[in-house]
Structure formats: structure tokens, C-alpha cells
Amino acid sequence: MITKISKFLCAGLVCCGISAALTACSDDNGSNPTLGEPSTFVLNTPAYSTVPVDLATSTEIPFTWSSPDYGFPVAAEFQLEASIDGSFTISVAEAEADESGTTIPNYVTLPATFFGGSGTIACNTLAQALNLMGNWDEGETPATQTLVVRASATAGSQKIYSNTVNITVVPTAEVAPAWPMYIYEIGNESGWATAHVLCSPAQDGIYTGYYWLDGGFKFKPNADNWDGDWGQNPAGPYGTLVVDGEEDCNDPGKSFPDQALPAGFYKITVDLNEMTWAIEPITNISIIGGFNDWAGDVEMAYNIEGGYWEATTDAVSGEYKFRANHDWAINWGGTEDNLVQDGANLSSDGGTQTFKLYITYDGNHHVVIE
């Protein structure tokens, strides 16, 4: 059985970016390094290679490799590929693009990219791809299947491949959802004491939440422990996540002090497919509706201790909604106890009312009216 290194790096896996492509330097200056052109590099044979990995019960399959020799340190991007027959000729992406549905793939390129000498394959992603490659009839899934794995390294326009290694897996026709419903933010705003929920309703690896932030923070798979937590990749770029060697996100004392944002209320987005994070300032939330022909806003103020936006007003009557930043890109409607993005208009009987609006994560947005 393979040790599960990180709880929820699933379908899309770890995915980081690099902003600047590397190119060979000109020869007009003898001190300029020139990017070498290695033809291959070494993918290490895992210690578990002879032990079948059960794709239904395992989370990730780890791999390590030696960096290609470019002549000097290069932050190459690495990906992993797996083939059912070792030919690497027809990819899963190509087969899925064939509208006739007759193309049978023989390899998959896993979507994650890695920096450094290690990476993982998410078992549920591999299980889905393997079922396409195997094209097995119902009830004919084999007990075990040998897969041929290789890694690619990309630096600038150069892409090279490693040697191949074989692993054995136990296929499964029942593939679990790619991602969990929730992950958590925790940070300086609570003295690192409170885990705030971020939700992915579609379980597609994209999580959002709305919280007051003040300084650095991180993300983690579980509310009650730090196993497999994610933080800012110190090797950059800003807004990318890693598990090992991470720094606090948005921390002015760390690697990207010029990009850290001040204390405030933010929309937080984490994409575990791409291993990225972003925060969008919510400078105001207001009430707007038919009472002023949808042409003006009743401003709300944020109560930090209570964790809600509030306004006491007699201006609101008839249909109304809540929106952020005086714009409709982020707005909430529906029912008082279940507010959703682009939800239906709410209704008020008018009179002096206090609105306490709790905007936190999908499935928990609600308003209390007193």
C-alpha cells in the first residue's frame, strides 16, 4: 500500500507556473551562460514498483527524478505521463477530442506540473484515464494492470523525456469524486487559531470563501490538523502553492513583500488543479433593489468581531439583492437562509430593519433581519 503523502492533491494534482521562459543567451558576452541541451534525464524506479497500487483506496503515487543537466541551475517544469502499453502515441486528450468516440488512447499526460525533483500522480485521475485506455467491457476490469510511466522536463522551448519505469496498479470502475467538498484557510487574522471553510460545490478543485484577512495565511485539507497544508511557493511566481518548503501567503515579511495586500475583507479562491491562490478585495457590500430603481446602494459596514456585514435602514422595501464593490460580478440572492451567486431577488415588507449579512462560503451565505 502506498503511503498517502497529502490528503487531497487529487484529480488535477499539483500545478505551478513559471512566468519567464528560459532561452539560450547570446554569445556576445563570455560571462553569459548558455542553456544546455540535454536529451534525457533519470526517472527513479520507485521502491513500490513491484507492489500493486490499489487505485480505489490510495490517494497518490509518488515519483522522484534527477534534474536534467542544462549546464547551470534551471527551474524546469516537470510532468508525469502513464501509458497502458508503453507506446505513448495516442493521448487521452486526443481521444476525448474525437467526437466519434472511436479513438482509444494509450497514454495520459497528467495535468500537474512540478518544480524540483519529485511529484505525484493522483489515483482517481489515473483510474479515470486507465478506464479509457483499457476500454474494458463491463465486468471485465483486470485484477491488475502494468503501466509504463515517464516524466517530461520543459525549459523554455525545450522539452525532453526521461527513461520509463513500470508500476502495477489495481484498476477500479468506481472512481471517487476528484476533490473533497471543503478545504480550509487559517492565518494571522485569528492568531492561527480558526480554520475558515472554503467550498467547492462541484468538487472540481476550485474553492472559494469570503473572510477578513490580516497578514499571512495558509490552506489545509483538514480543519483539525496541519497534514498536507499548502502555502506560497517561495520559488514563485506569487500566487502559486506548494506543500513542502512553503511560506505564508500574503506575508509582507516573506519572499513577495511588495505584493502583499493590507488587512481587509477578501474573496479567496484556491485552484488545486493549478495549485494557485488569489484574493480579491471586497471593499464594500451593499443592498440594492426596486426601492431605488436598482440605481443606488444602501451601504453596509463590516463587523469584524461578529463576522458579518450590517446596515440599519428604512430604505429597503420590495425586491432587493446584495452585491459587492458596487458591481454585479459578485451578487447574492435566493432566500434569506441560503444566499447564492446570481440568486433570485429577495423581498422586504419595508420599515426600519437591521440586516446582518453573513458571507463566508457557498452553502452558508445568509442574512439575519431584525
PDB file of C-alpha atoms in Angstrom, residues 137-301:
ATOM      1  CA  ASP A 137     -16.374  -4.088 -21.147  1.00  0.00           C
ATOM      2  CA  GLU A 138     -18.487  -4.032 -18.005  1.00  0.00           C
ATOM      3  CA  GLY A 139     -17.278  -6.626 -15.548  1.00  0.00           C
ATOM      4  CA  GLU A 140     -14.011  -7.237 -17.424  1.00  0.00           C
ATOM      5  CA  THR A 141     -11.731  -4.884 -15.499  1.00  0.00           C
ATOM      6  CA  PRO A 142      -8.493  -6.837 -14.900  1.00  0.00           C
ATOM      7  CA  ALA A 143      -7.260  -7.636 -11.407  1.00  0.00           C
ATOM      8  CA  THR A 144      -4.001  -5.765 -12.042  1.00  0.00           C
ATOM      9  CA  GLN A 145      -2.533  -3.696 -14.854  1.00  0.00           C
ATOM     10  CA  THR A 146       1.072  -2.770 -15.627  1.00  0.00           C
ATOM     11  CA  LEU A 147       1.612   0.874 -16.542  1.00  0.00           C
ATOM     12  CA  VAL A 148       4.650   2.488 -18.121  1.00  0.00           C
ATOM     13  CA  VAL A 149       5.473   5.873 -16.590  1.00  0.00           C
ATOM     14  CA  ARG A 150       7.798   8.600 -17.838  1.00  0.00           C
ATOM     15  CA  ALA A 151       8.452  12.224 -16.918  1.00  0.00           C
ATOM     16  CA  SER A 152       8.901  15.251 -19.154  1.00  0.00           C
ATOM     17  CA  ALA A 153      11.009  18.336 -18.448  1.00  0.00           C
ATOM     18  CA  THR A 154      10.358  21.667 -20.137  1.00  0.00           C
ATOM     19  CA  ALA A 155      12.722  24.637 -20.034  1.00  0.00           C
ATOM     20  CA  GLY A 156      11.905  27.431 -22.446  1.00  0.00           C
ATOM     21  CA  SER A 157      11.035  25.748 -25.754  1.00  0.00           C
ATOM     22  CA  GLN A 158      12.981  22.589 -24.922  1.00  0.00           C
ATOM     23  CA  LYS A 159      11.017  19.513 -23.882  1.00  0.00           C
ATOM     24  CA  ILE A 160      12.732  16.228 -23.154  1.00  0.00           C
ATOM     25  CA  TYR A 161      11.658  12.905 -21.670  1.00  0.00           C
ATOM     26  CA  SER A 162      13.082  10.626 -19.018  1.00  0.00           C
ATOM     27  CA  ASN A 163      13.535   6.893 -19.170  1.00  0.00           C
ATOM     28  CA  THR A 164      10.446   4.812 -18.413  1.00  0.00           C
ATOM     29  CA  VAL A 165       9.652   2.780 -15.304  1.00  0.00           C
ATOM     30  CA  ASN A 166       6.921   0.197 -14.779  1.00  0.00           C
ATOM     31  CA  ILE A 167       4.407   0.151 -11.947  1.00  0.00           C
ATOM     32  CA  THR A 168       1.497  -2.172 -11.240  1.00  0.00           C
ATOM     33  CA  VAL A 169      -1.942  -0.872 -10.330  1.00  0.00           C
ATOM     34  CA  VAL A 170      -5.313  -2.330  -9.399  1.00  0.00           C
ATOM     35  CA  PRO A 171      -7.899  -0.657 -11.678  1.00  0.00           C
ATOM     36  CA  THR A 172     -11.308   0.398 -10.418  1.00  0.00           C
ATOM     37  CA  ALA A 173     -14.506   1.165 -12.279  1.00  0.00           C
ATOM     38  CA  GLU A 174     -15.795   3.194  -9.324  1.00  0.00           C
ATOM     39  CA  VAL A 175     -13.855   6.458  -9.359  1.00  0.00           C
ATOM     40  CA  ALA A 176     -14.337   8.749  -6.367  1.00  0.00           C
ATOM     41  CA  PRO A 177     -15.024  12.476  -6.855  1.00  0.00           C
ATOM     42  CA  ALA A 178     -11.884  14.245  -7.885  1.00  0.00           C
ATOM     43  CA  TRP A 179     -11.801  16.634  -4.949  1.00  0.00           C
ATOM     44  CA  PRO A 180     -13.263  16.992  -1.465  1.00  0.00           C
ATOM     45  CA  MET A 181     -16.063  19.473  -0.872  1.00  0.00           C
ATOM     46  CA  TYR A 182     -14.090  21.610   1.596  1.00  0.00           C
ATOM     47  CA  ILE A 183     -10.604  22.835   2.375  1.00  0.00           C
ATOM     48  CA  TYR A 184      -9.666  25.464   4.969  1.00  0.00           C
ATOM     49  CA  GLU A 185      -7.917  28.815   5.323  1.00  0.00           C
ATOM     50  CA  ILE A 186      -6.124  29.648   8.548  1.00  0.00           C
ATOM     51  CA  GLY A 187      -3.956  32.634   9.317  1.00  0.00           C
ATOM     52  CA  ASN A 188      -2.816  35.626  11.259  1.00  0.00           C
ATOM     53  CA  GLU A 189      -6.313  37.171  11.288  1.00  0.00           C
ATOM     54  CA  SER A 190      -7.290  34.668  14.004  1.00  0.00           C
ATOM     55  CA  GLY A 191      -3.872  34.169  15.558  1.00  0.00           C
ATOM     56  CA  TRP A 192      -3.695  30.928  13.552  1.00  0.00           C
ATOM     57  CA  ALA A 193      -6.492  29.541  15.725  1.00  0.00           C
ATOM     58  CA  THR A 194      -9.570  29.345  13.476  1.00  0.00           C
ATOM     59  CA  ALA A 195      -9.967  27.288  10.293  1.00  0.00           C
ATOM     60  CA  HIS A 196     -12.251  29.002   7.778  1.00  0.00           C
ATOM     61  CA  VAL A 197     -14.142  26.871   5.265  1.00  0.00           C
ATOM     62  CA  LEU A 198     -13.546  27.194   1.514  1.00  0.00           C
ATOM     63  CA  CYS A 199     -16.068  25.282  -0.593  1.00  0.00           C
ATOM     64  CA  SER A 200     -16.000  23.555  -3.983  1.00  0.00           C
ATOM     65  CA  PRO A 201     -19.690  22.744  -4.653  1.00  0.00           C
ATOM     66  CA  ALA A 202     -18.869  20.893  -7.877  1.00  0.00           C
ATOM     67  CA  GLN A 203     -15.903  19.143  -6.247  1.00  0.00           C
ATOM     68  CA  ASP A 204     -13.816  20.324  -9.174  1.00  0.00           C
ATOM     69  CA  GLY A 205     -10.827  21.505  -7.156  1.00  0.00           C
ATOM     70  CA  ILE A 206     -11.772  25.196  -7.259  1.00  0.00           C
ATOM     71  CA  TYR A 207     -12.587  26.583  -3.817  1.00  0.00           C
ATOM     72  CA  THR A 208     -13.932  29.953  -2.728  1.00  0.00           C
ATOM     73  CA  GLY A 209     -14.659  31.693   0.540  1.00  0.00           C
ATOM     74  CA  TYR A 210     -15.082  35.221   1.882  1.00  0.00           C
ATOM     75  CA  TYR A 211     -13.226  36.245   5.023  1.00  0.00           C
ATOM     76  CA  TRP A 212     -11.414  39.046   6.810  1.00  0.00           C
ATOM     77  CA  LEU A 213      -7.656  38.629   6.315  1.00  0.00           C
ATOM     78  CA  ASP A 214      -4.848  40.373   8.134  1.00  0.00           C
ATOM     79  CA  GLY A 215      -1.335  39.331   7.142  1.00  0.00           C
ATOM     80  CA  GLY A 216      -0.155  35.841   6.303  1.00  0.00           C
ATOM     81  CA  PHE A 217      -2.261  32.704   5.930  1.00  0.00           C
ATOM     82  CA  LYS A 218      -2.154  29.166   4.584  1.00  0.00           C
ATOM     83  CA  PHE A 219      -4.555  26.494   3.378  1.00  0.00           C
ATOM     84  CA  LYS A 220      -5.017  22.957   4.642  1.00  0.00           C
ATOM     85  CA  PRO A 221      -7.099  19.884   3.791  1.00  0.00           C
ATOM     86  CA  ASN A 222      -8.445  19.341   7.316  1.00  0.00           C
ATOM     87  CA  ALA A 223      -9.923  21.679   9.889  1.00  0.00           C
ATOM     88  CA  ASP A 224      -8.347  19.927  12.874  1.00  0.00           C
ATOM     89  CA  ASN A 225      -4.772  19.248  11.754  1.00  0.00           C
ATOM     90  CA  TRP A 226      -1.979  20.520   9.522  1.00  0.00           C
ATOM     91  CA  ASP A 227      -1.393  17.372   7.485  1.00  0.00           C
ATOM     92  CA  GLY A 228      -0.622  18.264   3.867  1.00  0.00           C
ATOM     93  CA  ASP A 229      -1.079  22.032   4.253  1.00  0.00           C
ATOM     94  CA  TRP A 230      -0.380  24.348   1.313  1.00  0.00           C
ATOM     95  CA  GLY A 231       1.443  27.672   1.300  1.00  0.00           C
ATOM     96  CA  GLN A 232       3.069  30.144  -1.048  1.00  0.00           C
ATOM     97  CA  ASN A 233       5.755  28.657  -3.277  1.00  0.00           C
ATOM     98  CA  PRO A 234       8.887  30.676  -2.344  1.00  0.00           C
ATOM     99  CA  ALA A 235      10.318  29.916  -5.793  1.00  0.00           C
ATOM    100  CA  GLY A 236       7.339  31.740  -7.261  1.00  0.00           C
ATOM    101  CA  PRO A 237       5.532  33.051  -9.008  1.00  0.00           C
ATOM    102  CA  TYR A 238       3.371  34.857  -6.461  1.00  0.00           C
ATOM    103  CA  GLY A 239       0.031  33.142  -6.059  1.00  0.00           C
ATOM    104  CA  THR A 240       1.301  29.568  -6.500  1.00  0.00           C
ATOM    105  CA  LEU A 241       1.109  26.835  -3.859  1.00  0.00           C
ATOM    106  CA  VAL A 242       3.390  24.035  -2.706  1.00  0.00           C
ATOM    107  CA  VAL A 243       3.254  21.524   0.129  1.00  0.00           C
ATOM    108  CA  ASP A 244       6.933  21.298   1.071  1.00  0.00           C
ATOM    109  CA  GLY A 245       9.083  24.341   1.872  1.00  0.00           C
ATOM    110  CA  GLU A 246       6.085  26.650   1.645  1.00  0.00           C
ATOM    111  CA  GLU A 247       5.811  30.155   3.099  1.00  0.00           C
ATOM    112  CA  ASP A 248       2.788  32.028   4.417  1.00  0.00           C
ATOM    113  CA  CYS A 249       0.633  33.509   1.669  1.00  0.00           C
ATOM    114  CA  ASN A 250       0.285  37.312   1.548  1.00  0.00           C
ATOM    115  CA  ASP A 251       3.026  37.752   4.155  1.00  0.00           C
ATOM    116  CA  PRO A 252       4.904  41.078   3.801  1.00  0.00           C
ATOM    117  CA  GLY A 253       7.874  39.583   5.625  1.00  0.00           C
ATOM    118  CA  LYS A 254       8.405  36.748   3.157  1.00  0.00           C
ATOM    119  CA  SER A 255       9.502  36.396  -0.460  1.00  0.00           C
ATOM    120  CA  PHE A 256       6.968  38.753  -2.084  1.00  0.00           C
ATOM    121  CA  PRO A 257       6.569  41.730   0.289  1.00  0.00           C
ATOM    122  CA  ASP A 258       5.710  44.174  -2.496  1.00  0.00           C
ATOM    123  CA  GLN A 259       2.628  42.160  -3.487  1.00  0.00           C
ATOM    124  CA  ALA A 260       1.137  41.564  -0.033  1.00  0.00           C
ATOM    125  CA  LEU A 261      -2.263  43.211   0.438  1.00  0.00           C
ATOM    126  CA  PRO A 262      -3.429  45.045   3.590  1.00  0.00           C
ATOM    127  CA  ALA A 263      -5.944  43.817   6.140  1.00  0.00           C
ATOM    128  CA  GLY A 264      -9.459  43.686   4.750  1.00  0.00           C
ATOM    129  CA  PHE A 265     -12.352  41.548   3.579  1.00  0.00           C
ATOM    130  CA  TYR A 266     -11.497  39.369   0.598  1.00  0.00           C
ATOM    131  CA  LYS A 267     -12.866  36.783  -1.775  1.00  0.00           C
ATOM    132  CA  ILE A 268     -10.411  33.890  -1.565  1.00  0.00           C
ATOM    133  CA  THR A 269     -10.000  31.498  -4.493  1.00  0.00           C
ATOM    134  CA  VAL A 270      -7.865  28.359  -4.435  1.00  0.00           C
ATOM    135  CA  ASP A 271      -7.462  26.199  -7.537  1.00  0.00           C
ATOM    136  CA  LEU A 272      -5.887  22.874  -6.598  1.00  0.00           C
ATOM    137  CA  ASN A 273      -5.839  21.834 -10.265  1.00  0.00           C
ATOM    138  CA  GLU A 274      -3.384  24.631 -10.957  1.00  0.00           C
ATOM    139  CA  MET A 275      -2.090  24.926  -7.378  1.00  0.00           C
ATOM    140  CA  THR A 276      -2.808  28.651  -7.287  1.00  0.00           C
ATOM    141  CA  TRP A 277      -4.391  31.058  -4.817  1.00  0.00           C
ATOM    142  CA  ALA A 278      -5.794  34.557  -5.222  1.00  0.00           C
ATOM    143  CA  ILE A 279      -7.535  37.129  -3.058  1.00  0.00           C
ATOM    144  CA  GLU A 280      -9.873  39.798  -4.414  1.00  0.00           C
ATOM    145  CA  PRO A 281     -10.611  42.818  -2.190  1.00  0.00           C
ATOM    146  CA  ILE A 282     -14.259  43.297  -1.266  1.00  0.00           C
ATOM    147  CA  THR A 283     -14.171  46.988  -0.426  1.00  0.00           C
ATOM    148  CA  ASN A 284     -17.896  47.217   0.193  1.00  0.00           C
ATOM    149  CA  ILE A 285     -21.128  45.221   0.214  1.00  0.00           C
ATOM    150  CA  SER A 286     -24.424  46.971  -0.274  1.00  0.00           C
ATOM    151  CA  ILE A 287     -28.159  46.477  -0.711  1.00  0.00           C
ATOM    152  CA  ILE A 288     -29.756  47.433  -3.999  1.00  0.00           C
ATOM    153  CA  GLY A 289     -33.285  46.932  -5.326  1.00  0.00           C
ATOM    154  CA  GLY A 290     -36.511  48.186  -6.761  1.00  0.00           C
ATOM    155  CA  PHE A 291     -36.894  50.690  -3.935  1.00  0.00           C
ATOM    156  CA  ASN A 292     -34.492  52.958  -5.826  1.00  0.00           C
ATOM    157  CA  ASP A 293     -34.989  51.537  -9.331  1.00  0.00           C
ATOM    158  CA  TRP A 294     -31.846  49.389  -8.956  1.00  0.00           C
ATOM    159  CA  ALA A 295     -29.845  52.548  -9.398  1.00  0.00           C
ATOM    160  CA  GLY A 296     -28.275  53.083  -5.965  1.00  0.00           C
ATOM    161  CA  ASP A 297     -26.875  51.223  -2.989  1.00  0.00           C
ATOM    162  CA  VAL A 298     -27.545  51.135   0.722  1.00  0.00           C
ATOM    163  CA  GLU A 299     -24.070  50.722   2.165  1.00  0.00           C
ATOM    164  CA  MET A 300     -23.236  48.079   4.741  1.00  0.00           C
ATOM    165  CA  ALA A 301     -20.340  48.084   7.234  1.00  0.00           C
TER     166      ALA A 301
END
